[in-house]
Amino acid sequence: LASLFAKENLNRMSEQQLNLYDRLINEPSNDWDIYYWATEAKPTPAEFENDVMAMLREFAKNKKREQRLRQPDLEYLFEPSR
């Protein structure tokens, strides 16, 4: 979920949002916690409740019903910014 979210969103995030995202993916000791917060299976702790978490929750809803069966290829990391 995080890698697909990153591919779709990192290139348009502000520096502040990138810092929040970095903190979100690196500080919790259990990646499953992030998944549970993003899917609203568990409440998000106050220290991670921010606009990036809201974006991740919205992404997790998959309103377009996209197939998300595998992680994206890493080539997107080397594409020029749009």
PDB file of C-alpha atoms in Angstrom:
ATOM      1  CA  LEU A   1       0.000   0.000   0.000  1.00  0.00           C
ATOM      2  CA  ALA A   2       2.756   2.446   0.941  1.00  0.00           C
ATOM      3  CA  SER A   3       4.778   1.878  -2.235  1.00  0.00           C
ATOM      4  CA  LEU A   4       1.774   2.424  -4.479  1.00  0.00           C
ATOM      5  CA  PHE A   5       0.811   5.514  -2.494  1.00  0.00           C
ATOM      6  CA  ALA A   6       4.383   6.794  -2.812  1.00  0.00           C
ATOM      7  CA  LYS A   7       4.441   6.292  -6.577  1.00  0.00           C
ATOM      8  CA  GLU A   8       1.227   8.241  -7.006  1.00  0.00           C
ATOM      9  CA  ASN A   9       1.884  11.030  -4.510  1.00  0.00           C
ATOM     10  CA  LEU A  10       5.524  11.716  -3.637  1.00  0.00           C
ATOM     11  CA  ASN A  11       6.250  13.812  -6.721  1.00  0.00           C
ATOM     12  CA  ARG A  12       3.542  16.324  -5.823  1.00  0.00           C
ATOM     13  CA  MET A  13       4.018  16.561  -2.060  1.00  0.00           C
ATOM     14  CA  SER A  14       5.411  19.634  -0.378  1.00  0.00           C
ATOM     15  CA  GLU A  15       8.605  19.414   1.658  1.00  0.00           C
ATOM     16  CA  GLN A  16       6.531  19.437   4.850  1.00  0.00           C
ATOM     17  CA  GLN A  17       4.355  16.585   3.576  1.00  0.00           C
ATOM     18  CA  LEU A  18       7.440  14.613   2.555  1.00  0.00           C
ATOM     19  CA  ASN A  19       8.793  15.019   6.084  1.00  0.00           C
ATOM     20  CA  LEU A  20       5.485  13.834   7.545  1.00  0.00           C
ATOM     21  CA  TYR A  21       5.469  10.847   5.200  1.00  0.00           C
ATOM     22  CA  ASP A  22       9.057   9.993   6.114  1.00  0.00           C
ATOM     23  CA  ARG A  23       8.162  10.102   9.789  1.00  0.00           C
ATOM     24  CA  LEU A  24       5.058   7.976   9.207  1.00  0.00           C
ATOM     25  CA  ILE A  25       6.902   5.187   7.418  1.00  0.00           C
ATOM     26  CA  ASN A  26       9.961   5.202   9.695  1.00  0.00           C
ATOM     27  CA  GLU A  27       8.839   5.850  13.271  1.00  0.00           C
ATOM     28  CA  PRO A  28       6.175   3.233  14.007  1.00  0.00           C
ATOM     29  CA  SER A  29       7.837  -0.015  15.036  1.00  0.00           C
ATOM     30  CA  ASN A  30       5.264  -2.151  13.216  1.00  0.00           C
ATOM     31  CA  ASP A  31       4.338  -1.632   9.547  1.00  0.00           C
ATOM     32  CA  TRP A  32       1.043  -3.347  10.190  1.00  0.00           C
ATOM     33  CA  ASP A  33       0.047  -0.437  12.426  1.00  0.00           C
ATOM     34  CA  ILE A  34       0.333   1.909   9.441  1.00  0.00           C
ATOM     35  CA  TYR A  35      -1.845  -0.455   7.408  1.00  0.00           C
ATOM     36  CA  TYR A  36      -4.470  -0.643  10.154  1.00  0.00           C
ATOM     37  CA  TRP A  37      -4.523   3.164  10.478  1.00  0.00           C
ATOM     38  CA  ALA A  38      -4.749   3.629   6.697  1.00  0.00           C
ATOM     39  CA  THR A  39      -7.630   1.172   6.413  1.00  0.00           C
ATOM     40  CA  GLU A  40      -9.275   2.568   9.547  1.00  0.00           C
ATOM     41  CA  ALA A  41      -9.192  -0.811  11.270  1.00  0.00           C
ATOM     42  CA  LYS A  42      -7.546   0.992  14.204  1.00  0.00           C
ATOM     43  CA  PRO A  43      -7.562   4.672  15.160  1.00  0.00           C
ATOM     44  CA  THR A  44      -4.514   6.679  14.149  1.00  0.00           C
ATOM     45  CA  PRO A  45      -2.467   7.964  17.095  1.00  0.00           C
ATOM     46  CA  ALA A  46      -2.553  11.744  17.430  1.00  0.00           C
ATOM     47  CA  GLU A  47       1.148  12.118  16.558  1.00  0.00           C
ATOM     48  CA  PHE A  48       0.497  10.640  13.100  1.00  0.00           C
ATOM     49  CA  GLU A  49      -2.863  12.288  12.440  1.00  0.00           C
ATOM     50  CA  ASN A  50      -2.105  14.804   9.689  1.00  0.00           C
ATOM     51  CA  ASP A  51      -2.878  15.590   6.052  1.00  0.00           C
ATOM     52  CA  VAL A  52      -0.526  12.861   4.769  1.00  0.00           C
ATOM     53  CA  MET A  53      -2.319  10.249   6.869  1.00  0.00           C
ATOM     54  CA  ALA A  54      -5.622  11.569   5.493  1.00  0.00           C
ATOM     55  CA  MET A  55      -4.231  11.200   1.958  1.00  0.00           C
ATOM     56  CA  LEU A  56      -3.120   7.647   2.714  1.00  0.00           C
ATOM     57  CA  ARG A  57      -6.537   6.751   4.149  1.00  0.00           C
ATOM     58  CA  GLU A  58      -8.230   8.156   1.037  1.00  0.00           C
ATOM     59  CA  PHE A  59      -5.812   6.225  -1.199  1.00  0.00           C
ATOM     60  CA  ALA A  60      -6.520   3.013   0.731  1.00  0.00           C
ATOM     61  CA  LYS A  61     -10.240   3.328  -0.071  1.00  0.00           C
ATOM     62  CA  ASN A  62      -9.370   2.703  -3.740  1.00  0.00           C
ATOM     63  CA  LYS A  63     -12.467   4.452  -5.034  1.00  0.00           C
ATOM     64  CA  LYS A  64     -11.401   3.845  -8.655  1.00  0.00           C
ATOM     65  CA  ARG A  65     -11.246   0.085  -7.959  1.00  0.00           C
ATOM     66  CA  GLU A  66      -7.725  -0.183  -9.382  1.00  0.00           C
ATOM     67  CA  GLN A  67      -5.955  -3.526  -9.286  1.00  0.00           C
ATOM     68  CA  ARG A  68      -3.215  -3.210  -6.712  1.00  0.00           C
ATOM     69  CA  LEU A  69      -1.775  -6.689  -6.688  1.00  0.00           C
ATOM     70  CA  ARG A  70       1.943  -5.925  -6.770  1.00  0.00           C
ATOM     71  CA  GLN A  71       4.392  -3.212  -5.884  1.00  0.00           C
ATOM     72  CA  PRO A  72       5.288  -0.712  -8.596  1.00  0.00           C
ATOM     73  CA  ASP A  73       8.534  -0.994 -10.513  1.00  0.00           C
ATOM     74  CA  LEU A  74      11.217   1.293  -9.141  1.00  0.00           C
ATOM     75  CA  GLU A  75      11.815   3.073 -12.457  1.00  0.00           C
ATOM     76  CA  TYR A  76       9.424   5.814 -11.335  1.00  0.00           C
ATOM     77  CA  LEU A  77      12.083   6.950  -8.872  1.00  0.00           C
ATOM     78  CA  PHE A  78      14.296   7.949 -11.790  1.00  0.00           C
ATOM     79  CA  GLU A  79      11.678   9.686 -13.946  1.00  0.00           C
ATOM     80  CA  PRO A  80      11.913  13.480 -14.221  1.00  0.00           C
ATOM     81  CA  SER A  81       9.451  15.381 -12.041  1.00  0.00           C
ATOM     82  CA  ARG A  82       6.298  16.479 -13.798  1.00  0.00           C
TER      83      ARG A  82
END
